[in-house]
CSV table of C-alpha atoms in Angstrom, one decimal:
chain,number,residue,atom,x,y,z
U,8,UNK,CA,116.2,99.8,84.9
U,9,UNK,CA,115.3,103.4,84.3
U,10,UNK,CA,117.3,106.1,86.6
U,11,UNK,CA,115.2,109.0,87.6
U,12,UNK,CA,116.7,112.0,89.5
U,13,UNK,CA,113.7,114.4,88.9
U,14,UNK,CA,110.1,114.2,89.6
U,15,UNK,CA,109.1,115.2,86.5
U,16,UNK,CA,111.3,112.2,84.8
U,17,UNK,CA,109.4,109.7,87.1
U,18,UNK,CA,106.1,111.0,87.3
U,19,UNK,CA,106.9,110.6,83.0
U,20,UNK,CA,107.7,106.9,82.8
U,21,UNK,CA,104.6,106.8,85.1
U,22,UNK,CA,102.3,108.2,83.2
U,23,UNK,CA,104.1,106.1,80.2
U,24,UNK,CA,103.2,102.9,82.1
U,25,UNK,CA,99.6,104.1,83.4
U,26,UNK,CA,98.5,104.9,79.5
U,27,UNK,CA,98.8,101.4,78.6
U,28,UNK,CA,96.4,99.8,81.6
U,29,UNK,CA,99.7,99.3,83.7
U,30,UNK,CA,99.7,99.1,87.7
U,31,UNK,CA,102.4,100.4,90.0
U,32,UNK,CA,104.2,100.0,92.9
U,33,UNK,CA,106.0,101.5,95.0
U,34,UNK,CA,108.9,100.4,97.4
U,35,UNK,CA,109.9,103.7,99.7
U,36,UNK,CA,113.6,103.1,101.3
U,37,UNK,CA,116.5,105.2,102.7
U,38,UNK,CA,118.8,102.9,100.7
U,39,UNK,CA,121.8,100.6,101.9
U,40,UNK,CA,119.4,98.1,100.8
U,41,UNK,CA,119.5,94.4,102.5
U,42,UNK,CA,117.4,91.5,102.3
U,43,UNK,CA,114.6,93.2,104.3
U,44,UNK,CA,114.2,95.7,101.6
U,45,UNK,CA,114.6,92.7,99.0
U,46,UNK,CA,111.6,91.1,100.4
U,47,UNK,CA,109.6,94.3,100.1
U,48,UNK,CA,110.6,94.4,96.2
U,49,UNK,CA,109.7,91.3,95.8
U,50,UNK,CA,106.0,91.7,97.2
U,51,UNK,CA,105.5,94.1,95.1
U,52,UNK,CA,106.5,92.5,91.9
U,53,UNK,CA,104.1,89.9,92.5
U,54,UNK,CA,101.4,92.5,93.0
U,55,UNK,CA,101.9,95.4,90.7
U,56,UNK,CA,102.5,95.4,86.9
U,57,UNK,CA,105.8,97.3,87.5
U,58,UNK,CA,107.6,98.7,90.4
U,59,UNK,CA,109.6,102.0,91.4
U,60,UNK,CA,111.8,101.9,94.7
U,61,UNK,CA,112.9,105.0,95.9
U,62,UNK,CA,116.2,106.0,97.8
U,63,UNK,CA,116.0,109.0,99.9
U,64,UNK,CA,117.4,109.7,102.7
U,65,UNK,CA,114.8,112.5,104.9
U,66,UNK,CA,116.4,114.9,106.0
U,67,UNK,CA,113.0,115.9,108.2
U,68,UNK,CA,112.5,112.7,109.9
U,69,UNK,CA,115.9,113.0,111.8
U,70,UNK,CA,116.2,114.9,114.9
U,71,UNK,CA,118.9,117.4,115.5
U,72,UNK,CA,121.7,114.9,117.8
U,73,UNK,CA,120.2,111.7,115.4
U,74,UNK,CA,122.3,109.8,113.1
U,75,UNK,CA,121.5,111.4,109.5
U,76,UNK,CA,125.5,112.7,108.6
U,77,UNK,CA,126.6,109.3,109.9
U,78,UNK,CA,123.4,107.3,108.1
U,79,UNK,CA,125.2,104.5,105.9
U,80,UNK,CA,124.9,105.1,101.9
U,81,UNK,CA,126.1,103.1,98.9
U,82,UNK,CA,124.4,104.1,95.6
U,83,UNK,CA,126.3,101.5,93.7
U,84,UNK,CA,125.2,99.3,95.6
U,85,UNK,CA,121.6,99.8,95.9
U,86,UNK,CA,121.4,100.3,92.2
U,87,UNK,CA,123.0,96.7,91.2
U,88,UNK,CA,120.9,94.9,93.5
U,89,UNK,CA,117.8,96.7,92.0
U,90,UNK,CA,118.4,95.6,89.1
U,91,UNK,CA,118.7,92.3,89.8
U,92,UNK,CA,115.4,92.2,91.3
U,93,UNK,CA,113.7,93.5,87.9
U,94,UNK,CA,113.4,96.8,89.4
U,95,UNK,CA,111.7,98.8,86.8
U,96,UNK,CA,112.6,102.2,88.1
U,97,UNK,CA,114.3,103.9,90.6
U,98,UNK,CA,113.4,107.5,92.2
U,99,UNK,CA,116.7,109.2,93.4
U,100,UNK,CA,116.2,112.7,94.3
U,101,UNK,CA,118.5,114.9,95.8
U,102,UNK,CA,117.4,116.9,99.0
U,103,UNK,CA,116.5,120.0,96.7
U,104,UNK,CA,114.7,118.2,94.1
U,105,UNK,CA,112.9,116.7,96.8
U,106,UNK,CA,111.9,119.5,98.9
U,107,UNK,CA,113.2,123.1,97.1
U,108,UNK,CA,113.5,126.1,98.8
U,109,UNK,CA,111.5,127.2,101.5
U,110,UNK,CA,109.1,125.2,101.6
U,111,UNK,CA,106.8,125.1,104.9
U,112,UNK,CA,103.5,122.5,104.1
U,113,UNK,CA,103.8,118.9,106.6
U,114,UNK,CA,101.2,116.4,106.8
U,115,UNK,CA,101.2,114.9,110.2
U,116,UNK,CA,98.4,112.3,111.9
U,117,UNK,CA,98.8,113.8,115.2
U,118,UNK,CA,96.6,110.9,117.3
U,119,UNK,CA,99.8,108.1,116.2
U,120,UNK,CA,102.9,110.3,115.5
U,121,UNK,CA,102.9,112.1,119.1
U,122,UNK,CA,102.7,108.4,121.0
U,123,UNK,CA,105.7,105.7,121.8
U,124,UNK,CA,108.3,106.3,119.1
U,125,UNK,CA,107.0,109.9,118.4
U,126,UNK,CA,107.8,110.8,121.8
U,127,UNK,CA,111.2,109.8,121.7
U,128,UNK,CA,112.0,111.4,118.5
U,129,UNK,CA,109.2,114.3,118.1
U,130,UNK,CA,109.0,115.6,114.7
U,131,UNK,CA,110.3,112.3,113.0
U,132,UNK,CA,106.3,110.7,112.2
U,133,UNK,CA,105.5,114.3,110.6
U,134,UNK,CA,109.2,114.2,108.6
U,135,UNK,CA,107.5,110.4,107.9
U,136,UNK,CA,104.0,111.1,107.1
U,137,UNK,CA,105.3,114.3,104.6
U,138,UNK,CA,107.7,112.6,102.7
U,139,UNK,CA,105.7,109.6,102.3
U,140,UNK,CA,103.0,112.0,100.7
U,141,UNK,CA,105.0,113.7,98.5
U,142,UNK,CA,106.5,110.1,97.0
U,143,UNK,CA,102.7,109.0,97.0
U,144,UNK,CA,101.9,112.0,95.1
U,145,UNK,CA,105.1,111.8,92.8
U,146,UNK,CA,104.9,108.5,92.0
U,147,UNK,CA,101.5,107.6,92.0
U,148,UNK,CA,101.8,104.1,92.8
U,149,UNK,CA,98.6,101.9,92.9
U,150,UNK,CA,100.0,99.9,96.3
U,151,UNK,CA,103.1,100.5,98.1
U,152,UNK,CA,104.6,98.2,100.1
U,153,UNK,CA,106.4,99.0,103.8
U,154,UNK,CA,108.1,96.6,106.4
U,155,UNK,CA,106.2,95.5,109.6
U,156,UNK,CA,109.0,96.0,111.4
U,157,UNK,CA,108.3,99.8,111.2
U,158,UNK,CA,104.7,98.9,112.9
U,159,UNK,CA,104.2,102.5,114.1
U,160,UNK,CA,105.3,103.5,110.8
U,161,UNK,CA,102.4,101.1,108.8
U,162,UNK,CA,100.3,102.1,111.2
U,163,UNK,CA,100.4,106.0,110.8
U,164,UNK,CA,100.5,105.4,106.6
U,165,UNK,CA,97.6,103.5,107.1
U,166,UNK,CA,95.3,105.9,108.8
U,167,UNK,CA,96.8,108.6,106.9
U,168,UNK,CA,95.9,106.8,103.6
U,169,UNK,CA,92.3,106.3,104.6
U,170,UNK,CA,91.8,110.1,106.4
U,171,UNK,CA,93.0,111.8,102.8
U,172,UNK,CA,91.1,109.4,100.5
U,173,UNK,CA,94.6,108.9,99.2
U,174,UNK,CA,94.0,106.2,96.0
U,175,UNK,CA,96.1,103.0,97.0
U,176,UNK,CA,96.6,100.2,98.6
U,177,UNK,CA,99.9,100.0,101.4
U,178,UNK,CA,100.8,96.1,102.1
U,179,UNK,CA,102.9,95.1,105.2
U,180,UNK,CA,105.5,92.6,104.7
U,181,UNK,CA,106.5,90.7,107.9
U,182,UNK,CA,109.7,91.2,109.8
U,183,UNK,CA,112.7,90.0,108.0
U,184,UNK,CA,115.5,88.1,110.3
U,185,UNK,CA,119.1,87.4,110.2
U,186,UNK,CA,119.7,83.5,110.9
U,187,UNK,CA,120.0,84.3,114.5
U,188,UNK,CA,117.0,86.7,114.7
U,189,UNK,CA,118.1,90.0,114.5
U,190,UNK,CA,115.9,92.1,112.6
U,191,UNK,CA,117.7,93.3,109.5
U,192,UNK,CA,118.0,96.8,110.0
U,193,UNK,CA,120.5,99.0,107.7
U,194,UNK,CA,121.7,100.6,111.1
U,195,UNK,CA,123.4,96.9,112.4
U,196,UNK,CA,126.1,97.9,110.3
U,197,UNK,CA,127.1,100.4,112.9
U,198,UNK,CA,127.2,97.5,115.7
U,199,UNK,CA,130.2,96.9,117.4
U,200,UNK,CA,130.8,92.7,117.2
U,201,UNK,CA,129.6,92.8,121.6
U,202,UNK,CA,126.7,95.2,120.2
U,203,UNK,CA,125.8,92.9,117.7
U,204,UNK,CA,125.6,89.6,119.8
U,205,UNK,CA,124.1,90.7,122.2
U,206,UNK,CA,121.4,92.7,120.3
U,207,UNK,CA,120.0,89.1,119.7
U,208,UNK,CA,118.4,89.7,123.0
U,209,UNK,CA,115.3,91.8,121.5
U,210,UNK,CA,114.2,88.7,119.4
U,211,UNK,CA,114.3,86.5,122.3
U,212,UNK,CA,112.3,88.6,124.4
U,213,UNK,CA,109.5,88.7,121.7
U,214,UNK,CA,109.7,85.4,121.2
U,215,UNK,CA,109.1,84.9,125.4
U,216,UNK,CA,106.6,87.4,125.4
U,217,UNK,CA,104.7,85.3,122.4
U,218,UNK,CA,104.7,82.1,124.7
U,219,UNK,CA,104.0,84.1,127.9
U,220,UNK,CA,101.4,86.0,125.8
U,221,UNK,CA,99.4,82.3,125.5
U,222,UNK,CA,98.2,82.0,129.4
U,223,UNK,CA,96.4,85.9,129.1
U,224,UNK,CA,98.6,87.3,131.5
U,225,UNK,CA,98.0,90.9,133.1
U,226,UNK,CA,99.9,93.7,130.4
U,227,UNK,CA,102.1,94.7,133.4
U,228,UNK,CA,103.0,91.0,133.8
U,229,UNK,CA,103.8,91.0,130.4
U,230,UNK,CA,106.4,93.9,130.4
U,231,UNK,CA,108.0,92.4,132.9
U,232,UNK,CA,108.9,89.6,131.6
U,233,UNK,CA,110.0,91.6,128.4
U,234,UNK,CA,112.2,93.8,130.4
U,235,UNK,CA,113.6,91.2,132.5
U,236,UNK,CA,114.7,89.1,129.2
U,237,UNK,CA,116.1,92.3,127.4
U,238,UNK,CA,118.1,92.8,131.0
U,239,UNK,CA,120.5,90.2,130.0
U,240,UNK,CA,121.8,92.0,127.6
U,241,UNK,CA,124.3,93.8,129.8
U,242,UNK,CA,125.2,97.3,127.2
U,243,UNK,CA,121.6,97.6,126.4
U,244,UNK,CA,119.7,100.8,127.1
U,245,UNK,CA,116.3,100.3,126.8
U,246,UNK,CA,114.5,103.2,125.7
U,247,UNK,CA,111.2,101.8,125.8
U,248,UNK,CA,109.0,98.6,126.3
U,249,UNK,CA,105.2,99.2,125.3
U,250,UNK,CA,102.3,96.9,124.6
U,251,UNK,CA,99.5,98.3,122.8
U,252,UNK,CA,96.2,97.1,120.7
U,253,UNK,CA,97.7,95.6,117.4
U,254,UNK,CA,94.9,97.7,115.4
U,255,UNK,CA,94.8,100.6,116.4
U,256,UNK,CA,97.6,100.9,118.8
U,257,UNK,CA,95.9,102.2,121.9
U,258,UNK,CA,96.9,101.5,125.3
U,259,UNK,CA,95.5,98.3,127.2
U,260,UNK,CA,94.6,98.1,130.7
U,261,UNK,CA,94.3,94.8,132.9
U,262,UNK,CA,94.6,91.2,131.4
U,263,UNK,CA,95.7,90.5,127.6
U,264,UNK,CA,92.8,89.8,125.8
U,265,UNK,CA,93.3,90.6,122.4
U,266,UNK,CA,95.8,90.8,119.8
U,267,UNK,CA,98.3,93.3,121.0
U,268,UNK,CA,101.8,94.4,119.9
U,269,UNK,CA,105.0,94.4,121.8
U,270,UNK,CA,107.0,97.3,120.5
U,271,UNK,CA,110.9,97.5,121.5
U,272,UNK,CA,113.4,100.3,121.6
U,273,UNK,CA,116.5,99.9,122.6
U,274,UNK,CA,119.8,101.3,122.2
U,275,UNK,CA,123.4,99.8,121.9
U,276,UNK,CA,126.6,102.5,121.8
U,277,UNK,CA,125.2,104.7,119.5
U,278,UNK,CA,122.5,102.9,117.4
U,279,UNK,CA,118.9,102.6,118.6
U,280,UNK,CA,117.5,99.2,116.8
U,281,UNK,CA,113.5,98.7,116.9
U,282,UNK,CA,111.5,95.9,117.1
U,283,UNK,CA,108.3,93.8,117.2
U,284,UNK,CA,105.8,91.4,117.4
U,285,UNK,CA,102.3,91.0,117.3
U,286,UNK,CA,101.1,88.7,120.0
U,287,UNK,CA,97.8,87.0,121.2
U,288,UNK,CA,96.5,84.8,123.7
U,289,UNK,CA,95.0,81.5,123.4
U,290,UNK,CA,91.4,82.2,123.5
């Protein structure tokens, strides 16, 4: 597994690979890698000829009183289960090879990145959307392959692929879970052990929202049963609760008539876990 600190040693082996008919793929992470990011791998060794994951922790997607001095790392780590996945290449840049000096130029896709999670964190879906283009630019990867459980995250990189004709393909994986149904999330390290049981809570109230979702019930029906399920966990704060189109993620009005997506934000001590599911009713 080849090592690459600087963008001109990956965009090298790149080229290296792309000379001889090769495709490539790319797996972006912030590291402290866990099955979840695994699964991504292993998507895109199935897809792509060979495959670069990158670790990089973005500085510009983290708000001033967010979590990026106390965001878990272990290179070592990371590295040795690459490698066991067949990892061809890894991208790790530090914060200057990443960004230099003074540089001012963001890419932003203001109609997604100023909406649900955007508005709780402004400025972290432009941090997103600019760091994803400069690895996309970098690495030139043919597909790249992002988690699901990011959906406002896949959504943004979507449109933001199609709007600047950007050449490849981005593949959602499905949510990884623990055995109880906690999405895996490199934050649940930082979980107290009453955090972490009771954070089971946001999987239980997608999975009543997907049965409730089946009779068509009115959207505000819908977040109330959501809410009132997440209620019984007694520490958590929920920051937000929103049902939107699963496409497009616009708001809905009146009954539930189309796929939709229940979004979750909610926050436990000091870690705010995510998550979702994309819901429909029985037509």
């Amino acid at each position: 597994m080849i090592i690459c600190r600087t963008k001109a040693d990956m965009r090298e082996n790149v080229r290296n690979w792309k000379r001889v008919g090769q495709t490539v793929g790319l797996v972006p992470t912030m590291g402290y890698l866990h099955e979840g990011h695994l699964a991504l791998v292993r998507m895109a060794i199935q897809k792509a000829d060979r495959v670069v994951a990158s670790i990089f922790v973005n500085p510009t997607q983290f708000g001033p009183n967010e979590d990026l001095a106390t965001y878990p790392r272990d290179e070592k780590q990371d590295l040795d289960l690459l490698a066991a996945e067949g990892v061809d290449a890894v991208f790790l840049p530090s914060e200057e090879e990443m960004y230099g000096a003074g540089g001012g130029t963001h890419v932003d896709v203001p109609d997604l990145s100023g909406i649900l999670q955007g508005a709780l964190r402004p400025g972290h879906f432009r941090g997103v959307s600019t760091v994803v283009t400069k690895l996309f630019n970098i690495v030139a990867p043919d597909i790249a392959v992002f988690g699901e459980k990011d959906y406002q995250q896949l959504t943004l990189i979507r449109q933001m692929v199609r709007d600047l004709d950007m050449p490849l393909e981005i593949v959602g994986h499905p949510t990884v879970r623990e055995n109880d149904g906690l999405a895996m999330s490199s934050r649940n390290v930082r979980l107290s052990e009453d955090h972490r049981s009771e954070a089971v809570m946001l999987n239980r109230a997608l999975d009543r929202a997907q049965e409730f979702a089946k009779t068509g019930p009115a959207i505000a029906e819908l977040e109330a049963v959501v809410k009132s399920r997440l209620a019984q966990a007694p520490s958590a704060e929920v920051k937000s609760v929103d049902i939107r189109d699963a496409a497009t993620l616009g708001e809905l009005q009146g009954a539930l008539d189309r796929p939709a997506v229940v979004l979750l934000a909610v926050r436990f001590g000091p870690v705010l876990l995510i998550d979702q599911r994309v819901i429909a009713p029985v037509t």
